[in-house]
Short mmCIF file of C-alpha atoms and ligand atoms in Angstrom, two decimals:
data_model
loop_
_atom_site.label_atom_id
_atom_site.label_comp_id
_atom_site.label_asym_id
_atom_site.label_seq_id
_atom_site.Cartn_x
_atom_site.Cartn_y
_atom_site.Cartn_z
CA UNK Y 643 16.55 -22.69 -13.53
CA UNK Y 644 15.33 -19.17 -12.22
CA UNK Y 645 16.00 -16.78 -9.62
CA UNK Y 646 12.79 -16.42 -7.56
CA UNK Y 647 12.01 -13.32 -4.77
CA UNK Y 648 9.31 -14.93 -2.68
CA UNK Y 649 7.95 -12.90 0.14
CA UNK Y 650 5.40 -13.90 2.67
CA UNK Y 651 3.04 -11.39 4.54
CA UNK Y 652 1.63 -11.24 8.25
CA UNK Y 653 -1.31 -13.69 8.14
CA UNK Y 654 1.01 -16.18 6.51
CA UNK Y 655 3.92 -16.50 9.27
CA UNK Y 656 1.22 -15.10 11.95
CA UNK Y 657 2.48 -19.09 14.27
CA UNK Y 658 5.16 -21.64 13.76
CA UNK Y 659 3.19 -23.71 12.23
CA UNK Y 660 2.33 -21.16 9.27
CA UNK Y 661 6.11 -20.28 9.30
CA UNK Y 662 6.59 -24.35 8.86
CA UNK Y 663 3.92 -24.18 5.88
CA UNK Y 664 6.19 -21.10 4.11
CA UNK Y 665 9.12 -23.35 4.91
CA UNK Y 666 7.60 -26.26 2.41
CA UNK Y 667 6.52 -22.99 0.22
CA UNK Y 668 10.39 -22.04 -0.18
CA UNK Y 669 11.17 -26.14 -0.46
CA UNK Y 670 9.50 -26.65 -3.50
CA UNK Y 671 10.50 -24.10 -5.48
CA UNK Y 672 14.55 -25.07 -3.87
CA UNK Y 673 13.52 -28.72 -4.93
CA UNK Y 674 12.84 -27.06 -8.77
CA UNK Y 675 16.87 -25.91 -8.94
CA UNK Y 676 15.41 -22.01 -8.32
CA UNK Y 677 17.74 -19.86 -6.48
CA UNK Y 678 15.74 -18.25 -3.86
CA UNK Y 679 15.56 -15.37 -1.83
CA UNK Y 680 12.64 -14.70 0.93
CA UNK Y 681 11.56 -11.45 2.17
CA UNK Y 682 8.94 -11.95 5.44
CA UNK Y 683 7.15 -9.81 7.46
CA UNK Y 684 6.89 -9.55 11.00
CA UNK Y 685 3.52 -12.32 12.41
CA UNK Y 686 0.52 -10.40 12.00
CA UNK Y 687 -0.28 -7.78 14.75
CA UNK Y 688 3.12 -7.90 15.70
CA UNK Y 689 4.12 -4.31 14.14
CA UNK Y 690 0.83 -3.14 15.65
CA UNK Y 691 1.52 -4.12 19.46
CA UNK Y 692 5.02 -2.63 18.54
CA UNK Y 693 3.68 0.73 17.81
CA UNK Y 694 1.86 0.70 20.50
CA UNK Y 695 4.15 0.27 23.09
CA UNK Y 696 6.14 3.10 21.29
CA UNK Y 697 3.13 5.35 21.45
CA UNK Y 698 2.79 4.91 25.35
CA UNK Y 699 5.97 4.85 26.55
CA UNK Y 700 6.11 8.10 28.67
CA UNK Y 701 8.28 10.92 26.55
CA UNK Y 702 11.09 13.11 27.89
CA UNK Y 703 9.07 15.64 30.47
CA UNK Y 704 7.93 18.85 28.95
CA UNK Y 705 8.09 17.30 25.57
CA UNK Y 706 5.62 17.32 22.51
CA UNK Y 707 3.31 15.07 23.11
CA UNK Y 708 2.61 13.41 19.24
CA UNK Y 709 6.16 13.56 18.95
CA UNK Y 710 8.93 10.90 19.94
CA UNK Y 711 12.25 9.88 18.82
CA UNK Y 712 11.47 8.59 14.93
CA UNK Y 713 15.19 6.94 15.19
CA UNK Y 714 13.66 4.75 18.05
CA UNK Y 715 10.29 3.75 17.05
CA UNK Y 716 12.40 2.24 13.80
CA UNK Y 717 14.37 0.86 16.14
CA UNK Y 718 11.40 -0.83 17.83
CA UNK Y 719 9.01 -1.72 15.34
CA UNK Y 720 11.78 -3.41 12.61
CA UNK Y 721 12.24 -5.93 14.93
CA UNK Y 722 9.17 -8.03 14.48
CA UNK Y 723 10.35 -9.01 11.18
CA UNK Y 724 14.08 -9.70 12.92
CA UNK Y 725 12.53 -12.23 14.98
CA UNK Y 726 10.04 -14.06 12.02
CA UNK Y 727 13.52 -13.67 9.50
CA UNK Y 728 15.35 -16.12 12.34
CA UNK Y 729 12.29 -18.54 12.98
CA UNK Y 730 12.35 -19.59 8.80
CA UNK Y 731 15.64 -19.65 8.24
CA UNK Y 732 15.40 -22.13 11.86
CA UNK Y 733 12.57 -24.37 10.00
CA UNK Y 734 13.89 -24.33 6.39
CA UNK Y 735 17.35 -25.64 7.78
CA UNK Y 736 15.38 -28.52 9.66
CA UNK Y 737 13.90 -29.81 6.30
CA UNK Y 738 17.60 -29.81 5.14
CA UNK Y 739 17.56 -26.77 3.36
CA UNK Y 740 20.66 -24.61 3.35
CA UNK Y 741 18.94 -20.93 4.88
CA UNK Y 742 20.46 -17.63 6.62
CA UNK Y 743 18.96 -14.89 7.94
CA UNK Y 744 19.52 -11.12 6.73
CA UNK Y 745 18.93 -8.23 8.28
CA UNK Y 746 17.98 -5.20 6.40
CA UNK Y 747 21.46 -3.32 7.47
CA UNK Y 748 23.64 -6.76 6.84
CA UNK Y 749 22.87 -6.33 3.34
CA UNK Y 750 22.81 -3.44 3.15
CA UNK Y 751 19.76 -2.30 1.82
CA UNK Y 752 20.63 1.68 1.82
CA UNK Y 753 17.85 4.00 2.61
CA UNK Y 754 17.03 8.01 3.22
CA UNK Y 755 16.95 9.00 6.58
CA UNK Y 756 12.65 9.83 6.15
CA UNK Y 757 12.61 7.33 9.58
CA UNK Y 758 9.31 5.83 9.63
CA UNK Y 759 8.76 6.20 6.19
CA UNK Y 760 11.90 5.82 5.00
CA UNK Y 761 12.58 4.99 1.10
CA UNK Y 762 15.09 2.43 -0.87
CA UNK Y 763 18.27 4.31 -2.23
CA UNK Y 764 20.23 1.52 -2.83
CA UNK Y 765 20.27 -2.14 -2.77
CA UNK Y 766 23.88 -4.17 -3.05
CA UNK Y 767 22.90 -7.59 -3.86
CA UNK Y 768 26.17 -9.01 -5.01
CA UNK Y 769 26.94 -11.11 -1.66
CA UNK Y 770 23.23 -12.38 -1.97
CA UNK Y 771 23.72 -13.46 -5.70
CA UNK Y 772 26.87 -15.46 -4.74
CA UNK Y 773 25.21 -17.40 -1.58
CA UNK Y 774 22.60 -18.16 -3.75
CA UNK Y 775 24.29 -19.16 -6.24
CA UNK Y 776 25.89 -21.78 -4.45
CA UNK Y 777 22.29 -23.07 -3.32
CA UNK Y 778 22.18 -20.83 -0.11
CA UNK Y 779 18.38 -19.42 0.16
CA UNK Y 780 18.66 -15.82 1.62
CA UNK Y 781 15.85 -15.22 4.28
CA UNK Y 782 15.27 -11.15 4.32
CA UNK Y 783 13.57 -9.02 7.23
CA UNK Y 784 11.52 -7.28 5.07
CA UNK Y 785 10.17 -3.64 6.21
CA UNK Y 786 13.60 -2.32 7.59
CA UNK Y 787 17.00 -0.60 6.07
CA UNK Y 788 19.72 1.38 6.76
CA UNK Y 789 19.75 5.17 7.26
CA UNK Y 790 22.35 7.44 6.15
CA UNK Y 791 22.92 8.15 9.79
CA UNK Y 792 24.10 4.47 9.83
CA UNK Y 793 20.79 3.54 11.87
CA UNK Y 794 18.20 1.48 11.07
CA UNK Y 795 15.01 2.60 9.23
CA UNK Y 796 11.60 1.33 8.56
CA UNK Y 797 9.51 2.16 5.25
CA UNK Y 798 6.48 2.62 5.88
CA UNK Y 799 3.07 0.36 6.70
CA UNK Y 800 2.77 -2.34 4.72
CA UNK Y 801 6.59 -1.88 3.33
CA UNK Y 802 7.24 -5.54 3.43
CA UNK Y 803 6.23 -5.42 -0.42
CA UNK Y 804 8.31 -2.57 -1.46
CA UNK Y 805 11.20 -4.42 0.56
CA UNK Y 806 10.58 -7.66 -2.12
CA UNK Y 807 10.20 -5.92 -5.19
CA UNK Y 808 13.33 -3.98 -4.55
CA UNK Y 809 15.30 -6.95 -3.80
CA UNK Y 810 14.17 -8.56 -6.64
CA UNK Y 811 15.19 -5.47 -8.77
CA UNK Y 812 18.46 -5.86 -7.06
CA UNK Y 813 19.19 -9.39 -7.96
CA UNK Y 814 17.70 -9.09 -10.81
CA UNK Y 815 14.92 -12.18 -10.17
CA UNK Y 816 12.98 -13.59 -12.90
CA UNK Y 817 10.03 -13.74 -10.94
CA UNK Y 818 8.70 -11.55 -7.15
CA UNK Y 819 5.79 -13.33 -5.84
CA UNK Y 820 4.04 -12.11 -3.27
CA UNK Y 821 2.46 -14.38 -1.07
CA UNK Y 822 -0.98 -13.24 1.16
CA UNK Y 823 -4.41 -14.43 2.75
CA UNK Y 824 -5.90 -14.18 -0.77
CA UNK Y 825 -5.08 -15.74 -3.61
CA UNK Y 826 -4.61 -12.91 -5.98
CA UNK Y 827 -5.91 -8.88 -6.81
CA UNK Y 828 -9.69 -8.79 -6.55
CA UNK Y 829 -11.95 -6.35 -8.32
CA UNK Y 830 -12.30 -5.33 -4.96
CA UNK Y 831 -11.74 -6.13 -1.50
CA UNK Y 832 -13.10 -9.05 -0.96
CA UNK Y 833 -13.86 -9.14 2.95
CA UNK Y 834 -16.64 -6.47 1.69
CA UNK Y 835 -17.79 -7.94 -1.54
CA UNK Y 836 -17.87 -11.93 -1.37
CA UNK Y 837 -19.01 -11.16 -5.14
CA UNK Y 838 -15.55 -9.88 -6.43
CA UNK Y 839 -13.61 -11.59 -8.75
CA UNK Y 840 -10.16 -12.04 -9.10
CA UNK Y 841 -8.03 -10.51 -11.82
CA UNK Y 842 -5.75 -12.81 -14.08
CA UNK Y 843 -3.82 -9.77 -14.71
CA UNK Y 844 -4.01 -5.92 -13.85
CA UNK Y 845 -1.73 -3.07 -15.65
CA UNK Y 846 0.52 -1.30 -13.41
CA UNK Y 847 -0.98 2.20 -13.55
CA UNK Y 848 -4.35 0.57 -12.67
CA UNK Y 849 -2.76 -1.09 -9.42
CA UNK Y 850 -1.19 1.86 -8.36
CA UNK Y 851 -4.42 3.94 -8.37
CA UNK Y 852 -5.66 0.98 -6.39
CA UNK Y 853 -2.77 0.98 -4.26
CA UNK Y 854 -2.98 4.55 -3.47
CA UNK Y 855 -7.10 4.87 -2.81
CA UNK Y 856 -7.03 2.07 -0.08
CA UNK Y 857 -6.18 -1.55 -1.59
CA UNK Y 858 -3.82 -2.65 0.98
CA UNK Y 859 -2.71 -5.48 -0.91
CA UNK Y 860 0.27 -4.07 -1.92
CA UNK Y 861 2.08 -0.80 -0.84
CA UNK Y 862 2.11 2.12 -3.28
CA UNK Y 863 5.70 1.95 -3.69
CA UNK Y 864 6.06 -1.24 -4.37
CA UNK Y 865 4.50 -1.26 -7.80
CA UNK Y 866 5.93 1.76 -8.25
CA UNK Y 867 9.14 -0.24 -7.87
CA UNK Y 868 7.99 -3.23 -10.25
CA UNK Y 869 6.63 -0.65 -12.61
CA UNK Y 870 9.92 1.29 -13.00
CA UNK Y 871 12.01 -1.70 -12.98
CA UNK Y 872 10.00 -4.42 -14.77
CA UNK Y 873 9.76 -6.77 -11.97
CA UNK Y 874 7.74 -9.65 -13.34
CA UNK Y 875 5.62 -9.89 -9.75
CA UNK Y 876 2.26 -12.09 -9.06
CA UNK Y 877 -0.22 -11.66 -6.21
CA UNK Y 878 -0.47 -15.25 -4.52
CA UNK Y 879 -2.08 -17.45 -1.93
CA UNK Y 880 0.54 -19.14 1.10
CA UNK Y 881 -2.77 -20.71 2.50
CA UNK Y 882 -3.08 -23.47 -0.67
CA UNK Y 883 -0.95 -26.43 -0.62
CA UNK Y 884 2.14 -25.70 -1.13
CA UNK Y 885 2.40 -29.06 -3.63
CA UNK Y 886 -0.71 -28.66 -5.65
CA UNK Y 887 -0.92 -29.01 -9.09
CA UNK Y 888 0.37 -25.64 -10.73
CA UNK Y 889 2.11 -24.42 -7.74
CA UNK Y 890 5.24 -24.37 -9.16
CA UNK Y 891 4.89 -23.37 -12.52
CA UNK Y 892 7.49 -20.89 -13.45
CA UNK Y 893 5.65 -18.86 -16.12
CA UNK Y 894 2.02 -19.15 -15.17
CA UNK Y 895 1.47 -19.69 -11.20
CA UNK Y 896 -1.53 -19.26 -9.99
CA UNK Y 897 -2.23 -15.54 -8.60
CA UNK Y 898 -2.75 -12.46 -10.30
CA UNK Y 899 0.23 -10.83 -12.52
CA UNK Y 900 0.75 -6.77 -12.18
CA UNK Y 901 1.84 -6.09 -15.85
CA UNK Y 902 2.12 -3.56 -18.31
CA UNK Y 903 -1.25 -2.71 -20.31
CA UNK Y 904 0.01 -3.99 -23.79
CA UNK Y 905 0.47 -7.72 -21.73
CA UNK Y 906 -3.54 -7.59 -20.65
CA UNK Y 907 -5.68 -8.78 -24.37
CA UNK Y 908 -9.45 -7.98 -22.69
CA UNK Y 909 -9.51 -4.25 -21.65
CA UNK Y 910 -12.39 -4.12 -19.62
CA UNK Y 911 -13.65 -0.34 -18.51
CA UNK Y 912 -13.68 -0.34 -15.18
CA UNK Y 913 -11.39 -3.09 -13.04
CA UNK Y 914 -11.56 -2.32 -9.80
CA UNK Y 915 -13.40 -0.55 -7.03
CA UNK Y 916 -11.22 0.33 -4.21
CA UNK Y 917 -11.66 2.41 -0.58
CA UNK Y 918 -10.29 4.78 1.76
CA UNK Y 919 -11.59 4.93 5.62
CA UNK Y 920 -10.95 8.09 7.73
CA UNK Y 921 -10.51 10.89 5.64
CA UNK Y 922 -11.88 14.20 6.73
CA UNK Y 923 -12.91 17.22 5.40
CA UNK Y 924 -11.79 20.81 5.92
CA UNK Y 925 -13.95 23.52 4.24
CA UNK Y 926 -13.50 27.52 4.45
CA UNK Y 927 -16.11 29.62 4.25
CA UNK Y 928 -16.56 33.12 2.72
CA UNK Y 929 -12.42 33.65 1.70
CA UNK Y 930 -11.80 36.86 -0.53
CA UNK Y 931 -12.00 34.92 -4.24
CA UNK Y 932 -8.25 36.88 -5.20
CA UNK Y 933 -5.16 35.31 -6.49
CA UNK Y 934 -2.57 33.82 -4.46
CA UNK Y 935 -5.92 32.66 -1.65
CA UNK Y 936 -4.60 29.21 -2.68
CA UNK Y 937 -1.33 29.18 -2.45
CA UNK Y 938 -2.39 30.97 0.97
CA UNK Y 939 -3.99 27.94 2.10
CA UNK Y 940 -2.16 24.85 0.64
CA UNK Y 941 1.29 26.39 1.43
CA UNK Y 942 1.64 26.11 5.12
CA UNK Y 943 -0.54 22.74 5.21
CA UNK Y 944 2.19 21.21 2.72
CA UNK Y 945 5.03 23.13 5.06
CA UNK Y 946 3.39 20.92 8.12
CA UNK Y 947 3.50 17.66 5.55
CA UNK Y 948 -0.13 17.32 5.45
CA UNK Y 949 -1.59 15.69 2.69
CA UNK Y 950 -4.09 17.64 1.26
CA UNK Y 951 -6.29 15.40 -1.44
CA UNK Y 952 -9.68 16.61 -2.72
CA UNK Y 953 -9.90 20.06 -3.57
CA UNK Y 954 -12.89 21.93 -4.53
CA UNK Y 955 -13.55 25.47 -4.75
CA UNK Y 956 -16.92 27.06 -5.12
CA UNK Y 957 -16.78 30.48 -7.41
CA UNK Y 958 -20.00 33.02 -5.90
CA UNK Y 959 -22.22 34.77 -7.69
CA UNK Y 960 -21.01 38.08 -7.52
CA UNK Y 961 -17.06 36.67 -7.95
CA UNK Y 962 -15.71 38.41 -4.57
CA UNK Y 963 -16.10 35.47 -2.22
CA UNK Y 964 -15.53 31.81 -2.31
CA UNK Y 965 -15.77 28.69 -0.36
CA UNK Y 966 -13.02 26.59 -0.30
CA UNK Y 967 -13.04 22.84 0.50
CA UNK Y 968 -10.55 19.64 0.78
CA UNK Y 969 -9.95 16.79 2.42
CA UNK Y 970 -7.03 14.88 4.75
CA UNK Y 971 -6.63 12.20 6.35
CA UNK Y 972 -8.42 12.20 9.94
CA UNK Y 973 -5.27 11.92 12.28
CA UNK Y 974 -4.04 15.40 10.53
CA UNK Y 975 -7.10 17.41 10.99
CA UNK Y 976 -6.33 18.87 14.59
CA UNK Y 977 -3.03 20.00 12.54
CA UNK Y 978 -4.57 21.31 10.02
CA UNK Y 979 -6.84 23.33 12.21
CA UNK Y 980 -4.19 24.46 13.87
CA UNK Y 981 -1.90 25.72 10.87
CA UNK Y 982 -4.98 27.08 9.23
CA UNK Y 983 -6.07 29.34 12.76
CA UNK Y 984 -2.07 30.46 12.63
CA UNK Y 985 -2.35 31.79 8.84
CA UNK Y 986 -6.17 32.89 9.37
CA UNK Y 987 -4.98 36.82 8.74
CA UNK Y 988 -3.02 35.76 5.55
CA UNK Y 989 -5.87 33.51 4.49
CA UNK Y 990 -8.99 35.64 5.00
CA UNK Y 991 -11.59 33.66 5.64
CA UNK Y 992 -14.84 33.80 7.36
CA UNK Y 993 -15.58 30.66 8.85
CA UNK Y 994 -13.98 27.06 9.44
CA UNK Y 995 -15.86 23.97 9.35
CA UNK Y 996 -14.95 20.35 9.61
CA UNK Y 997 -16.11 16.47 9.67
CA UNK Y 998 -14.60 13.76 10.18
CA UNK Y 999 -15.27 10.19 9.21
CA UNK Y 1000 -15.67 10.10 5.82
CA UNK Y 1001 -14.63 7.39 3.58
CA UNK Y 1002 -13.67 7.85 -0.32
CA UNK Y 1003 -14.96 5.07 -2.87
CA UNK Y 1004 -13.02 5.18 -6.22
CA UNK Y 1005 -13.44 3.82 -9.61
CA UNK Y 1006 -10.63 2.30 -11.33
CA UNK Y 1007 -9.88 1.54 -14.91
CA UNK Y 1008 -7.57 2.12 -18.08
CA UNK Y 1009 -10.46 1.91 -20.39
CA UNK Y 1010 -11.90 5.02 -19.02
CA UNK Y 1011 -9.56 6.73 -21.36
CA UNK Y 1012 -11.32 5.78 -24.48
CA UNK Y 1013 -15.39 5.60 -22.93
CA UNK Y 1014 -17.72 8.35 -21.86
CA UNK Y 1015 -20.41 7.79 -19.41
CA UNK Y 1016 -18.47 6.28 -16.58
CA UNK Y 1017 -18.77 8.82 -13.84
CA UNK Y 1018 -22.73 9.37 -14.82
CA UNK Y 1019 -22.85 5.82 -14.43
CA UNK Y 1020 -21.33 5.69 -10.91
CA UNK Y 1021 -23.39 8.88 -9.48
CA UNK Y 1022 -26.70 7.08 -10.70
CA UNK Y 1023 -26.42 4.20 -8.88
CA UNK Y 1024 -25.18 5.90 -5.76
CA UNK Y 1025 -28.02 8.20 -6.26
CA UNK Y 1026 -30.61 5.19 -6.38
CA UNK Y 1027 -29.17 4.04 -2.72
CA UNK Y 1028 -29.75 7.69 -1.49
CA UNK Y 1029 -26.40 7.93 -0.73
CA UNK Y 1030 -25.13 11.44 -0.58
CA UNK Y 1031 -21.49 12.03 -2.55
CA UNK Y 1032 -19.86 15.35 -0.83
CA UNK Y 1033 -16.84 15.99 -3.51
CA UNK Y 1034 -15.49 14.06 -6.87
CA UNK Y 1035 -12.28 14.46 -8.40
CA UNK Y 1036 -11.45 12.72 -11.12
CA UNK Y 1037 -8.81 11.50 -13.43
CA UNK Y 1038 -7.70 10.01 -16.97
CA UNK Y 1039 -7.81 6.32 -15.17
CA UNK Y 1040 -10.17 7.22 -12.54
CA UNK Y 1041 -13.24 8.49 -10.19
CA UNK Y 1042 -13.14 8.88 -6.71
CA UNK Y 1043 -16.13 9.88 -4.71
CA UNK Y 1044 -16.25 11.13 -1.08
CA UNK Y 1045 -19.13 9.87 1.32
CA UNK Y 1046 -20.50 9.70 4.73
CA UNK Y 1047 -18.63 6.76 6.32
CA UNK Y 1048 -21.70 4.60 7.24
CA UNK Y 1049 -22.34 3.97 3.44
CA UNK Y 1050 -18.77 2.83 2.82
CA UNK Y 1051 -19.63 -0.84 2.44
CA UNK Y 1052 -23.23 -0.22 0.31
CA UNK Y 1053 -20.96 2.15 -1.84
CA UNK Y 1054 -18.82 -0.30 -3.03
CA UNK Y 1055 -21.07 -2.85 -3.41
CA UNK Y 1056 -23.37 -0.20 -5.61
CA UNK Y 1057 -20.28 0.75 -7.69
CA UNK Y 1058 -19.14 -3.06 -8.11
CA UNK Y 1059 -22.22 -4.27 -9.85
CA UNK Y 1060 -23.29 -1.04 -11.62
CA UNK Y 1061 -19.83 -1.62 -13.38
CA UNK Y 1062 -20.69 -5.37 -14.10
CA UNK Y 1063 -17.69 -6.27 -12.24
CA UNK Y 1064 -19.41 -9.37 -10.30
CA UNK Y 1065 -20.50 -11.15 -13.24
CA UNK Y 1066 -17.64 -12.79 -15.51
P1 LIG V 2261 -0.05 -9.15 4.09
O1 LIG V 2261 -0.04 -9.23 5.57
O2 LIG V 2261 0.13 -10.47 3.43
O3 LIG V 2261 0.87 -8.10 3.54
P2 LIG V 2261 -2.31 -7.35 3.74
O4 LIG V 2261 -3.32 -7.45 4.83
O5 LIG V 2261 -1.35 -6.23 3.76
O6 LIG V 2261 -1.54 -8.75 3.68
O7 LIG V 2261 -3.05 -7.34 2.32
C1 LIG V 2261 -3.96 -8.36 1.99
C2 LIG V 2261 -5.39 -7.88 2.20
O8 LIG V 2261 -5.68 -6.83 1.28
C3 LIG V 2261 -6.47 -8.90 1.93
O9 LIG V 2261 -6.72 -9.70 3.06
C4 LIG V 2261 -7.67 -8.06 1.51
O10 LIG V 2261 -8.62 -7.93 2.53
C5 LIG V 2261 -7.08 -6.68 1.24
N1 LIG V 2261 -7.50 -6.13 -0.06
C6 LIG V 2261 -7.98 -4.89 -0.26
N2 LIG V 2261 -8.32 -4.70 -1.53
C7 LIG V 2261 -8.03 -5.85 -2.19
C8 LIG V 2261 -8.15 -6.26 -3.54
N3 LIG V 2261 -8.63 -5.45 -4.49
N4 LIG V 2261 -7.75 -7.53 -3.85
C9 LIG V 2261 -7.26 -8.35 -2.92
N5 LIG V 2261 -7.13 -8.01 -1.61
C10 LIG V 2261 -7.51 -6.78 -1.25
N1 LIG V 2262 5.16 -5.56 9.36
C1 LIG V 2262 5.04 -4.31 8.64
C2 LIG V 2262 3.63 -3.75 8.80
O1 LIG V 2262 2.79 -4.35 9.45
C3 LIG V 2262 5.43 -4.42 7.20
C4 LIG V 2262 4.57 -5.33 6.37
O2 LIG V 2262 3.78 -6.14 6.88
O3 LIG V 2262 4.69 -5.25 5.14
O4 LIG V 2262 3.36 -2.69 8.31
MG1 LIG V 2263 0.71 -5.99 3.40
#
């Protein structure tokens, strides 16, 4: 007997009768002897239409336009996982399962009060433990907490995951599947390379640099989460049948495990490729090259919490001017513009220039560490496709590459096989 965290993602409770084919998900593994908790998210688009209505809502006259009430739009957009929360626990009692519904502040699962993005403090499982323990399957909203201010809080896009793996930490599960529209990590995404293949296994730090240069297939935090807290957690399918053959097999299901390095035997070099849309790039022209220009720069954008990522600077030939150039994402560049034109007499530059658009392709892999000749690799093959790379950074694990938009797709289709990564 285990305790099993099994949460389910748009595209699988997107109608009723993909809520009914979780329900038999959740059955089977009840039918084992498991205690189970669920974590769902809200039916796909849902938290999309959501936003959107709190985007175009008229605001309070005179008001800032980008800005509304964050307290509300949490309000709003937790409850499409309130409603999808009630609709299993609804079929999972008509196949004679004993189900509730939980809402994120029942629990409660304590968060900070960042609304909108708000982060897990504190998770107090014990009333959970003892339902299921006496066969009652706990159906959680996933996405949504409870602020400090005692109101509830949302954690971010895609926080359903972060939501399971906590809860899972919490009740200290033996097992936090996540259930999706693929059946497991991919060397990349596979709606742009039919050719990847999926991973058995992949070591945390390698999905969190996946995580955090586009994969979607799991928010950031959430591995962060698993990582921290060993939470034994596969990447699954909800679209097979839920009684095939090796469905319910507690130690090996079928999916892809997130585990640490030492777990994974074959080490390949590279394992993923992975892919940020709409970044943008913000360069400076002609600042005075002197100490401090940086923390000129870099300062007020972090004051305005914009994310600055790539950062190159250019050293001239004569060592009294510079060019300085970086990258955010797209929605932040009329901010940046704007905090930049505010400091302009602090900063000292010349010149502002930006362009928008641009998509980042990065390299992934824990063998990196211990091989030379991965970057060259990458910059020849992009080089063969003529396709133009505008800044690098890198790092131990590694490579990511910034690029006109329009190549996105041949990028990491270039990078994919250059690395091997489509043959097995
Ligand atoms: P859910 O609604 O279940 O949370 P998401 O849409 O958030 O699902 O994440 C699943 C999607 O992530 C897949 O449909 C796939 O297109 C995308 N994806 C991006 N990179 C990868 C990858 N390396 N492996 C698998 N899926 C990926
Ligand atoms: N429904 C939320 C979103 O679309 C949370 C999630 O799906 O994980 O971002
Ligand atoms: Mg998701």
């Amino acid at each position: 007997m285990a305790r099993i965290v099994m949460k389910f993602g748009g595209t699988s409770v997107a109608d009723l009768d993909r809520i009914k084919n979780v329900a038999r998900h959740v059955k089977r593994e009840v039918d084992a002897g498991h205690e189970v908790a669920v974590v769902v998210s809200a039916m796909s688009g849902k938290t999309n239409e959501l936003v959107g209505w709190v985007q175009n809502t008229p605001k309070v006259a005179g008001a800032d336009h980008s800005i509304y009430d964050a307290r509300e739009y949490d309000a709003v957009v937790a409850s499409g996982e309130q409603v999808t929360s009630g609709l299993l626990a609804i079929a999972l009692q008509a196949m004679g399962i004993n189900a509730r519904s939980w809402q994120g502040w029942q629990i409660p699962i304590r968060t900070d009060n960042a609304h909108g993005a708000a982060r897990i403090l504190e998770i107090d499982g014990s009333e959970m433990i003892r339902r299921m323990q006496e066969g009652q399957v706990a159906v959680i909203a996933g996405f949504q907490g409870l602020g400090p201010d005692n109101r509830v809080s949302t954690l971010g896009r895609g926080g359903s995951d972060t939501s399971a793996v906590a809860i899972a930490a919490a009740v200290k599960a033996n097992r936090c599947d996540i259930y999706t529209d693929v059946d497991g990590v991919y060397t990349t995404d596979p709606r742009i390379e039919p050719k990847a293949r999926r991973l058995k296994k992949i070591a945390f730090e390698e999905m969190l640099e996946m995580a955090s240069l586009g994969a979607k297939v799991l928010q950031v935090r959430s591995v962060e989460l698993a990582m921290v807290f060993k939470v034994r957690t596969f990447v699954r399918s909800s679209f097979e049948d839920p009684d095939a053959p090796g469905m319910g097999d507690l130690l090996n299901p079928p999916g892809t495990l997130i585990c640490d390095e030492e777990e994974i035997v074959e080490q390949e070099v590279v394992t993923g490729i992975a892919y940020a849309k709409d970044e943008a790039q913000i360069s400076l022209r002609r600042l005075a090259d002197r100490p401090g220009v940086s923390a000129a720069i870099f300062g007020p954008l972090a004051e305005s919490h914009i994310n600055v990522d790539m950062i190159v600077q250019n050293i001239s030939e004569d060592g009294s001017k510079t060019d300085m150039t970086f990258t955010v994402p797209s929605g932040d560049v009329e901010k940046a513009l704007r905090v930049l034109g505010e400091n302009k007499d602090k900063i000292g530059y010349d010149v502002i220039q930006n362009e928008s658009g641009l998509v980042k392709v990065s390299v992934i892999g824990i063998g990196m560490r211990s091989h030379a000749g991965v970057a060259a690799t990458a910059f020849r093959a992009l080089a063969e496709k003529g396709i133009n790379i505008k800044a690098i950074t890198t790092s131990e694990i590694k490579i990511s590459i910034l690029i006109d938009g329009p190549y996105a797709e041949l990028a990491v289709r270039t990078l994919h096989s250059c690395y091997g990564l489509d043959k097995s």
